């Protein structure tokens, strides 16, 4: 913890108030790095893109995961399905992005199928600023879906059968049973998954780096990709450290907000 977490964090805090390119002498600049980043159009665009990715992928990903978990729960032989859904989670993100990069080509499978179904030209997913962010969201949901499916399936299996049977005796149908009994009891797991998913979405880097490298026209430039570009592309480590501290602040604010509102929708069994 000291070597790999505490010392690098302390170093980033110090560099955020300095001007240093890794070779010349370090000079202190105060809050200039923060002012520079907060007024930078590229950094502002990266914050917007990152928040859009989080707001799109987290609700859709969790909703799909719950739906698939409910469907798999009724299957006696579900091990194969779990392996198939979980495979992308343990697959290298570079390999995942490379495969999807080929699928999203203008002459690729996805664009060709859409052009056959709809009377339009094959879309250039990764070359069109209007579609590139959607493509990133699709790959993000696909790559993280399996983990949430496994978590939700385990949560559904831990719902007390006595509560379910009592609801059935009272006349609850399948939909009422899900919305009024099972989903509220699953809410603590959904809350945990949403917090983890939001934090992960705010740190999106490798998929975007391989798929689009932030393009076209910064349409998919994320905060971590911006930090990487400023720090290791332009060797402005002070600016990169300031951007990383701002990312930490955004993450803390969103996480605190989630913990603040969780009392309105998270229901524990003892309640």
PDB file of N, CA and C in Angstrom, residues 24-25 54 60-61 85 89 100 105 107 120 122 129-130 135 148 157 163 208 218 253 259 265:
ATOM      1  N   UNK A  24      13.700  18.485 -16.587  1.00  0.00           N
ATOM      2  CA  UNK A  24      14.196  19.752 -16.057  1.00  0.00           C
ATOM      3  C   UNK A  24      13.867  19.869 -14.576  1.00  0.00           C
ATOM      4  N   UNK A  25      14.346  20.956 -13.997  1.00  0.00           N
ATOM      5  CA  UNK A  25      14.115  21.176 -12.572  1.00  0.00           C
ATOM      6  C   UNK A  25      12.653  21.515 -12.310  1.00  0.00           C
ATOM      7  N   UNK A  54     -20.719   7.047 -18.503  1.00  0.00           N
ATOM      8  CA  UNK A  54     -21.199   6.492 -17.235  1.00  0.00           C
ATOM      9  C   UNK A  54     -22.724   6.492 -17.178  1.00  0.00           C
ATOM     10  N   UNK A  60     -28.084   0.960 -18.412  1.00  0.00           N
ATOM     11  CA  UNK A  60     -28.354  -0.082 -19.411  1.00  0.00           C
ATOM     12  C   UNK A  60     -27.683  -1.393 -19.018  1.00  0.00           C
ATOM     13  N   UNK A  61     -26.440  -1.321 -18.580  1.00  0.00           N
ATOM     14  CA  UNK A  61     -25.721  -2.532 -18.199  1.00  0.00           C
ATOM     15  C   UNK A  61     -26.359  -3.244 -17.020  1.00  0.00           C
ATOM     16  N   UNK A  85     -21.198 -15.551 -20.865  1.00  0.00           N
ATOM     17  CA  UNK A  85     -21.385 -14.155 -20.467  1.00  0.00           C
ATOM     18  C   UNK A  85     -20.167 -13.614 -19.724  1.00  0.00           C
ATOM     19  N   UNK A  89     -15.263 -10.643 -19.458  1.00  0.00           N
ATOM     20  CA  UNK A  89     -14.736 -10.001 -18.250  1.00  0.00           C
ATOM     21  C   UNK A  89     -13.279 -10.379 -18.032  1.00  0.00           C
ATOM     22  N   UNK A 100     -13.749  -5.636 -31.646  1.00  0.00           N
ATOM     23  CA  UNK A 100     -14.858  -4.725 -31.924  1.00  0.00           C
ATOM     24  C   UNK A 100     -14.469  -3.633 -32.914  1.00  0.00           C
ATOM     25  N   UNK A 105     -16.030  -1.427 -38.346  1.00  0.00           N
ATOM     26  CA  UNK A 105     -15.555  -0.795 -39.582  1.00  0.00           C
ATOM     27  C   UNK A 105     -16.728  -0.534 -40.518  1.00  0.00           C
ATOM     28  N   UNK A 107     -17.003  -1.262 -43.514  1.00  0.00           N
ATOM     29  CA  UNK A 107     -17.260  -2.466 -44.305  1.00  0.00           C
ATOM     30  C   UNK A 107     -17.293  -3.712 -43.420  1.00  0.00           C
ATOM     31  N   UNK A 120     -30.018   2.610 -45.732  1.00  0.00           N
ATOM     32  CA  UNK A 120     -29.025   3.657 -45.483  1.00  0.00           C
ATOM     33  C   UNK A 120     -27.653   3.144 -45.862  1.00  0.00           C
ATOM     34  N   UNK A 122     -23.781   2.126 -45.127  1.00  0.00           N
ATOM     35  CA  UNK A 122     -23.164   1.514 -43.945  1.00  0.00           C
ATOM     36  C   UNK A 122     -22.561   2.574 -43.031  1.00  0.00           C
ATOM     37  N   UNK A 129     -18.219  11.319 -35.611  1.00  0.00           N
ATOM     38  CA  UNK A 129     -18.300  11.865 -34.244  1.00  0.00           C
ATOM     39  C   UNK A 129     -19.644  11.637 -33.571  1.00  0.00           C
ATOM     40  N   UNK A 130     -20.712  11.474 -34.351  1.00  0.00           N
ATOM     41  CA  UNK A 130     -22.035  11.260 -33.779  1.00  0.00           C
ATOM     42  C   UNK A 130     -22.243   9.820 -33.327  1.00  0.00           C
ATOM     43  N   UNK A 135     -20.657   3.722 -29.993  1.00  0.00           N
ATOM     44  CA  UNK A 135     -19.893   2.483 -30.175  1.00  0.00           C
ATOM     45  C   UNK A 135     -19.103   2.134 -28.924  1.00  0.00           C
ATOM     46  N   UNK A 148     -21.776  -8.500 -13.762  1.00  0.00           N
ATOM     47  CA  UNK A 148     -23.023  -8.128 -13.090  1.00  0.00           C
ATOM     48  C   UNK A 148     -24.053  -9.248 -13.153  1.00  0.00           C
ATOM     49  N   UNK A 157     -30.545 -15.893  -5.932  1.00  0.00           N
ATOM     50  CA  UNK A 157     -30.583 -17.206  -5.275  1.00  0.00           C
ATOM     51  C   UNK A 157     -30.572 -17.077  -3.756  1.00  0.00           C
ATOM     52  N   UNK A 163     -40.161 -15.711   2.102  1.00  0.00           N
ATOM     53  CA  UNK A 163     -40.784 -14.451   1.718  1.00  0.00           C
ATOM     54  C   UNK A 163     -41.499 -14.603   0.376  1.00  0.00           C
ATOM     55  N   UNK A 208     -11.227   2.799 -25.127  1.00  0.00           N
ATOM     56  CA  UNK A 208     -11.239   4.000 -25.960  1.00  0.00           C
ATOM     57  C   UNK A 208      -9.889   4.193 -26.649  1.00  0.00           C
ATOM     58  N   UNK A 218     -12.201  14.506 -30.869  1.00  0.00           N
ATOM     59  CA  UNK A 218     -12.326  14.401 -29.406  1.00  0.00           C
ATOM     60  C   UNK A 218     -13.707  13.921 -28.967  1.00  0.00           C
ATOM     61  N   UNK A 253     -17.460  12.933  -5.388  1.00  0.00           N
ATOM     62  CA  UNK A 253     -18.765  13.609  -5.362  1.00  0.00           C
ATOM     63  C   UNK A 253     -19.872  12.659  -5.827  1.00  0.00           C
ATOM     64  N   UNK A 259     -24.321   7.327  -2.193  1.00  0.00           N
ATOM     65  CA  UNK A 259     -24.537   6.914  -0.806  1.00  0.00           C
ATOM     66  C   UNK A 259     -25.615   7.774  -0.143  1.00  0.00           C
ATOM     67  N   UNK A 265     -33.925   3.988  -1.858  1.00  0.00           N
ATOM     68  CA  UNK A 265     -34.275   2.876  -2.733  1.00  0.00           C
ATOM     69  C   UNK A 265     -33.618   1.557  -2.352  1.00  0.00           C
TER      70      UNK A 265
END
